[in-house]
mmCIF file of C-alpha atoms and ligand atoms in Angstrom:
data_model
loop_
_atom_site.group_PDB
_atom_site.id
_atom_site.type_symbol
_atom_site.label_atom_id
_atom_site.label_comp_id
_atom_site.label_asym_id
_atom_site.label_seq_id
_atom_site.Cartn_x
_atom_site.Cartn_y
_atom_site.Cartn_z
ATOM 1 C CA MET A 1 -72.172 -133.875 -115.724
ATOM 2 C CA THR A 2 -70.747 -130.598 -115.074
ATOM 3 C CA GLU A 3 -72.392 -127.173 -114.091
ATOM 4 C CA LEU A 4 -70.151 -123.650 -114.653
ATOM 5 C CA ASN A 5 -71.441 -121.351 -111.753
ATOM 6 C CA LEU A 6 -71.727 -117.501 -113.610
ATOM 7 C CA SER A 7 -73.536 -116.333 -110.193
ATOM 8 C CA CYS A 8 -72.090 -116.781 -106.936
ATOM 9 C CA PRO A 9 -73.080 -113.284 -105.106
ATOM 10 C CA ASN A 10 -71.243 -114.104 -101.968
ATOM 11 C CA VAL A 11 -67.339 -113.916 -103.382
ATOM 12 C CA ALA A 12 -66.568 -110.967 -101.549
ATOM 13 C CA GLY A 13 -64.708 -108.213 -104.378
ATOM 14 C CA LYS A 14 -65.189 -110.296 -107.208
ATOM 15 C CA SER A 15 -68.879 -109.584 -109.119
ATOM 16 C CA GLN A 16 -70.644 -111.915 -111.164
ATOM 17 C CA VAL A 17 -69.865 -113.113 -114.577
ATOM 18 C CA GLY A 18 -73.356 -113.522 -115.435
ATOM 19 C CA TYR A 19 -74.369 -109.823 -115.704
ATOM 20 C CA ASP A 20 -71.487 -109.134 -117.870
ATOM 21 C CA PHE A 21 -72.846 -110.550 -121.289
ATOM 22 C CA ASP A 22 -69.505 -109.632 -122.539
ATOM 23 C CA ALA A 23 -67.823 -111.841 -119.861
ATOM 24 C CA VAL A 24 -69.875 -114.666 -120.657
ATOM 25 C CA ARG A 25 -69.263 -114.768 -124.626
ATOM 26 C CA ASP A 26 -65.532 -114.428 -123.387
ATOM 27 C CA VAL A 27 -65.552 -117.339 -120.703
ATOM 28 C CA LEU A 28 -68.100 -119.219 -123.354
ATOM 29 C CA THR A 29 -66.058 -119.365 -125.638
ATOM 30 C CA ALA A 30 -62.818 -119.696 -123.767
ATOM 31 C CA THR A 31 -64.356 -122.868 -122.063
ATOM 32 C CA PHE A 32 -65.982 -124.732 -125.160
ATOM 33 C CA LYS A 33 -62.509 -124.873 -127.073
ATOM 34 C CA PHE A 34 -61.698 -127.074 -124.476
ATOM 35 C CA PHE A 35 -64.055 -128.531 -122.403
ATOM 36 C CA LYS A 36 -65.893 -131.147 -125.101
ATOM 37 C CA LYS A 37 -68.424 -132.824 -122.190
ATOM 38 C CA PRO A 38 -71.745 -132.040 -121.294
ATOM 39 C CA LEU A 39 -71.885 -128.371 -119.833
ATOM 40 C CA GLY A 40 -74.721 -126.756 -117.551
ATOM 41 C CA LEU A 41 -74.868 -123.385 -116.524
ATOM 42 C CA LYS A 42 -75.752 -121.884 -113.075
ATOM 43 C CA LEU A 43 -77.183 -118.352 -114.127
ATOM 44 C CA PRO A 44 -77.760 -115.039 -111.604
ATOM 45 C CA PRO A 45 -81.103 -113.549 -111.359
ATOM 46 C CA TYR A 46 -82.227 -111.219 -114.170
ATOM 47 C CA PHE A 47 -84.553 -108.416 -113.780
ATOM 48 C CA ASP A 48 -84.964 -106.442 -116.847
ATOM 49 C CA PHE A 49 -86.088 -107.695 -119.928
ATOM 50 C CA ASN A 50 -82.877 -106.402 -121.634
ATOM 51 C CA GLN A 51 -80.718 -108.321 -119.671
ATOM 52 C CA PHE A 52 -83.027 -111.424 -120.550
ATOM 53 C CA ASN A 53 -82.583 -110.601 -124.637
ATOM 54 C CA GLY A 54 -79.075 -109.955 -124.060
ATOM 55 C CA ILE A 55 -78.514 -113.379 -121.851
ATOM 56 C CA ALA A 56 -79.875 -115.324 -124.206
ATOM 57 C CA GLU A 57 -78.496 -113.796 -127.437
ATOM 58 C CA VAL A 58 -75.498 -114.840 -125.542
ATOM 59 C CA LEU A 59 -76.401 -118.310 -125.072
ATOM 60 C CA ASN A 60 -77.929 -119.220 -128.613
ATOM 61 C CA ASP A 61 -74.359 -119.057 -129.874
ATOM 62 C CA PHE A 62 -73.238 -122.183 -127.720
ATOM 63 C CA PRO A 63 -73.995 -125.632 -127.172
ATOM 64 C CA VAL A 64 -74.851 -125.442 -123.425
ATOM 65 C CA THR A 65 -76.623 -128.641 -121.893
ATOM 66 C CA TYR A 66 -78.993 -126.512 -120.091
ATOM 67 C CA ILE A 67 -79.342 -123.691 -117.934
ATOM 68 C CA ASN A 68 -80.074 -123.603 -113.967
ATOM 69 C CA VAL A 69 -81.828 -120.706 -112.938
ATOM 70 C CA ILE A 70 -81.799 -118.774 -110.314
ATOM 71 C CA ASN A 71 -78.909 -118.725 -108.377
ATOM 72 C CA SER A 72 -79.415 -116.573 -104.864
ATOM 73 C CA ILE A 73 -81.040 -112.863 -105.318
ATOM 74 C CA GLY A 74 -77.564 -111.088 -104.330
ATOM 75 C CA ASN A 75 -76.826 -109.585 -101.144
ATOM 76 C CA GLY A 76 -79.694 -109.316 -99.196
ATOM 77 C CA LEU A 77 -79.628 -107.515 -95.689
ATOM 78 C CA VAL A 78 -81.017 -109.166 -92.862
ATOM 79 C CA VAL A 79 -81.257 -107.529 -89.476
ATOM 80 C CA ASP A 80 -82.132 -108.641 -85.891
ATOM 81 C CA PRO A 81 -83.689 -105.496 -83.826
ATOM 82 C CA GLU A 82 -83.598 -107.511 -80.789
ATOM 83 C CA THR A 83 -79.916 -107.183 -80.961
ATOM 84 C CA GLU A 84 -79.232 -104.364 -83.664
ATOM 85 C CA SER A 85 -76.985 -106.277 -85.367
ATOM 86 C CA VAL A 86 -76.926 -107.958 -88.657
ATOM 87 C CA VAL A 87 -77.693 -111.613 -88.753
ATOM 88 C CA ILE A 88 -75.236 -113.148 -91.708
ATOM 89 C CA LYS A 89 -71.806 -111.966 -90.704
ATOM 90 C CA PRO A 90 -69.448 -112.642 -92.981
ATOM 91 C CA LYS A 91 -69.986 -110.193 -95.180
ATOM 92 C CA GLY A 92 -71.229 -107.178 -93.189
ATOM 93 C CA GLY A 93 -74.873 -108.385 -93.319
ATOM 94 C CA PHE A 94 -74.799 -108.583 -96.424
ATOM 95 C CA GLY A 95 -75.846 -112.510 -97.966
ATOM 96 C CA GLY A 96 -77.656 -114.243 -100.737
ATOM 97 C CA LEU A 97 -81.547 -114.850 -100.937
ATOM 98 C CA GLY A 98 -83.289 -117.750 -101.210
ATOM 99 C CA GLY A 99 -86.224 -119.504 -100.335
ATOM 100 C CA ASP A 100 -90.243 -118.004 -100.235
ATOM 101 C CA TYR A 101 -88.702 -114.865 -101.367
ATOM 102 C CA VAL A 102 -87.212 -115.663 -104.456
ATOM 103 C CA LYS A 103 -90.150 -117.879 -106.237
ATOM 104 C CA PRO A 104 -91.528 -114.897 -108.258
ATOM 105 C CA THR A 105 -88.248 -114.000 -109.430
ATOM 106 C CA ALA A 106 -87.131 -117.688 -110.236
ATOM 107 C CA LEU A 107 -90.343 -118.203 -112.226
ATOM 108 C CA ALA A 108 -89.870 -115.047 -114.163
ATOM 109 C CA ASN A 109 -86.343 -116.276 -115.096
ATOM 110 C CA VAL A 110 -87.378 -119.899 -116.072
ATOM 111 C CA ARG A 111 -90.700 -118.322 -118.053
ATOM 112 C CA ALA A 112 -88.582 -115.479 -119.920
ATOM 113 C CA LEU A 113 -85.676 -117.587 -121.086
ATOM 114 C CA ARG A 114 -87.879 -120.308 -122.082
ATOM 115 C CA GLN A 115 -89.418 -117.828 -124.513
ATOM 116 C CA ARG A 116 -86.052 -116.843 -125.648
ATOM 117 C CA LEU A 117 -83.496 -119.672 -125.711
ATOM 118 C CA ASN A 118 -83.617 -122.355 -128.432
ATOM 119 C CA PRO A 119 -85.810 -125.070 -127.511
ATOM 120 C CA GLU A 120 -83.087 -127.791 -127.493
ATOM 121 C CA ILE A 121 -81.354 -126.091 -124.403
ATOM 122 C CA PRO A 122 -83.332 -127.658 -120.894
ATOM 123 C CA ILE A 123 -84.295 -125.399 -118.144
ATOM 124 C CA ILE A 124 -83.632 -126.352 -114.252
ATOM 125 C CA GLY A 125 -85.894 -124.150 -112.361
ATOM 126 C CA THR A 126 -84.031 -123.367 -108.802
ATOM 127 C CA GLY A 127 -85.581 -120.874 -106.756
ATOM 128 C CA GLY A 128 -88.356 -121.021 -103.845
ATOM 129 C CA ILE A 129 -89.621 -124.606 -104.302
ATOM 130 C CA LYS A 130 -90.988 -126.438 -101.192
ATOM 131 C CA SER A 131 -93.815 -128.332 -102.448
ATOM 132 C CA GLY A 132 -95.735 -129.686 -105.139
ATOM 133 C CA MET A 133 -97.199 -126.757 -105.721
ATOM 134 C CA ASP A 134 -94.262 -124.804 -106.382
ATOM 135 C CA VAL A 135 -93.113 -127.822 -108.746
ATOM 136 C CA PHE A 136 -95.936 -127.419 -110.835
ATOM 137 C CA GLU A 137 -95.698 -123.992 -111.342
ATOM 138 C CA HIS A 138 -92.007 -124.240 -112.422
ATOM 139 C CA VAL A 139 -92.609 -126.782 -114.898
ATOM 140 C CA LEU A 140 -95.656 -124.632 -116.168
ATOM 141 C CA CYS A 141 -93.646 -121.566 -116.647
ATOM 142 C CA GLY A 142 -91.053 -124.121 -118.637
ATOM 143 C CA ALA A 143 -88.792 -125.801 -116.427
ATOM 144 C CA ASN A 144 -87.641 -129.452 -117.655
ATOM 145 C CA LEU A 145 -86.527 -129.959 -113.891
ATOM 146 C CA VAL A 146 -86.167 -128.431 -110.823
ATOM 147 C CA GLN A 147 -83.421 -127.922 -108.242
ATOM 148 C CA ILE A 148 -83.798 -127.525 -104.294
ATOM 149 C CA GLY A 149 -81.958 -125.475 -101.889
ATOM 150 C CA THR A 150 -83.513 -123.574 -99.421
ATOM 151 C CA ALA A 151 -86.008 -126.052 -98.396
ATOM 152 C CA PHE A 152 -83.429 -129.234 -98.900
ATOM 153 C CA GLY A 153 -81.582 -127.989 -96.082
ATOM 154 C CA TYR A 154 -84.540 -127.658 -93.917
ATOM 155 C CA GLU A 155 -86.014 -131.113 -94.462
ATOM 156 C CA GLY A 156 -83.453 -133.184 -95.544
ATOM 157 C CA THR A 157 -83.935 -135.914 -98.371
ATOM 158 C CA PRO A 158 -87.421 -136.866 -96.847
ATOM 159 C CA ILE A 159 -88.297 -133.653 -99.278
ATOM 160 C CA PHE A 160 -87.967 -135.517 -102.600
ATOM 161 C CA GLU A 161 -91.034 -137.995 -101.465
ATOM 162 C CA ARG A 162 -93.142 -135.612 -99.932
ATOM 163 C CA ILE A 163 -92.568 -133.053 -103.314
ATOM 164 C CA SER A 164 -93.149 -135.977 -105.785
ATOM 165 C CA LYS A 165 -96.409 -137.177 -104.274
ATOM 166 C CA GLU A 166 -97.836 -133.427 -103.745
ATOM 167 C CA LEU A 167 -97.002 -133.203 -107.520
ATOM 168 C CA LYS A 168 -98.878 -136.359 -108.397
ATOM 169 C CA GLU A 169 -102.003 -135.487 -106.553
ATOM 170 C CA ILE A 170 -101.941 -132.151 -108.204
ATOM 171 C CA MET A 171 -101.871 -134.025 -111.288
ATOM 172 C CA ASP A 172 -104.696 -136.503 -111.041
ATOM 173 C CA LYS A 173 -106.570 -133.903 -109.699
ATOM 174 C CA LYS A 174 -106.161 -131.775 -112.795
ATOM 175 C CA GLY A 175 -106.186 -134.970 -115.283
ATOM 176 C CA TYR A 176 -102.644 -134.268 -116.381
ATOM 177 C CA LYS A 177 -100.483 -137.696 -117.017
ATOM 178 C CA THR A 178 -97.373 -136.201 -117.971
ATOM 179 C CA LEU A 179 -95.272 -133.291 -117.059
ATOM 180 C CA ASP A 180 -95.667 -132.415 -121.040
ATOM 181 C CA ASP A 181 -98.784 -132.084 -120.681
ATOM 182 C CA PHE A 182 -98.642 -128.668 -118.669
ATOM 183 C CA ARG A 183 -94.797 -128.031 -119.245
ATOM 184 C CA GLY A 184 -94.277 -123.871 -121.011
ATOM 185 C CA LYS A 185 -98.447 -123.775 -121.491
ATOM 186 C CA LEU A 186 -98.445 -120.643 -118.749
ATOM 187 C CA LYS A 187 -102.028 -119.156 -119.971
ATOM 188 C CA THR A 188 -101.518 -115.113 -120.060
ATOM 189 C CA ILE A 189 -105.229 -114.445 -120.469
HETATM 190 C C1 FMN B 201 -76.659 -122.494 -98.112
HETATM 191 C C2 FMN B 201 -76.576 -122.070 -99.270
HETATM 192 C C3 FMN B 201 -75.166 -122.095 -100.194
HETATM 193 C C4 FMN B 201 -75.817 -122.198 -101.596
HETATM 194 N N1 FMN B 201 -74.399 -122.735 -102.111
HETATM 195 C C5 FMN B 201 -74.591 -122.725 -103.650
HETATM 196 C C6 FMN B 201 -73.366 -122.934 -104.168
HETATM 197 O O1 FMN B 201 -72.292 -123.352 -104.168
HETATM 198 N N2 FMN B 201 -73.749 -122.941 -105.822
HETATM 199 C C7 FMN B 201 -74.635 -122.985 -106.513
HETATM 200 O O2 FMN B 201 -74.724 -122.331 -107.686
HETATM 201 N N3 FMN B 201 -75.470 -121.691 -105.703
HETATM 202 C C8 FMN B 201 -76.055 -121.740 -104.314
HETATM 203 N N4 FMN B 201 -77.157 -121.465 -103.437
HETATM 204 C C9 FMN B 201 -77.841 -121.151 -104.177
HETATM 205 C C10 FMN B 201 -78.896 -122.537 -104.577
HETATM 206 O O3 FMN B 201 -78.100 -123.501 -105.332
HETATM 207 C C11 FMN B 201 -79.867 -121.708 -105.034
HETATM 208 O O4 FMN B 201 -79.869 -121.212 -106.582
HETATM 209 C C12 FMN B 201 -80.519 -120.525 -104.413
HETATM 210 O O5 FMN B 201 -80.690 -120.557 -102.983
HETATM 211 C C13 FMN B 201 -82.175 -120.343 -104.771
HETATM 212 O O6 FMN B 201 -83.087 -122.031 -104.992
HETATM 213 P P1 FMN B 201 -84.168 -122.031 -103.609
HETATM 214 O O7 FMN B 201 -84.941 -121.147 -103.283
HETATM 215 O O8 FMN B 201 -84.302 -123.349 -103.129
HETATM 216 O O9 FMN B 201 -82.971 -121.851 -102.357
HETATM 217 C C14 FMN B 201 -76.597 -121.653 -102.336
HETATM 218 C C15 FMN B 201 -78.058 -121.470 -101.158
HETATM 219 C C16 FMN B 201 -77.925 -121.828 -99.941
HETATM 220 C C17 FMN B 201 -79.452 -121.662 -99.238
#
């Protein structure tokens, strides 16, 4: 499986293709002309309903195998007050955010795009996952699979077994047998 990254916020001097919907359309038109294998897309976080509508309208015109949301929230800045300096060096202190900070944005993107994309395009939910409950929330918003970035960096491969066990416990407690029992079934009232 190949994933096309339309959303790296850390390339100095380059803007993210994923925020320019005409450019996304051009890239996908050119790509699908020659690339015939399954192709997923890594997308940036969107923050506005016009953005959710705009990207979904483009993606629904292409045979996308899956989407993966979200990539890092671009260009945060972390300050070390002790040394009065930036913590992330390469780009003058600016760098993509992941982990706890990004979970609500990730859940919103999974939910908003699930509501707008063709049902045959599955969604990988990524952002802020470090427990079985976080996975539960992503699936409730409509995720088919999940990806773990920041927490994997801290914990390594044992995280997968721990999180699977925690998710199973939550499902047992709630009486759910499969992920489909609650996938996308987030209540709004
Ligand atoms: C150290 C680091 C490197 C990353 N490199 C990439 C990358 O090369 N391509 C990509 O699509 N996302 C990359 N990401 C973003 C993650 O895949 C993920 O989308 C984001 O961090 C949110 O998930 P998380 O909260 O689980 O970290 C990177 C994240 C981290 C922390």
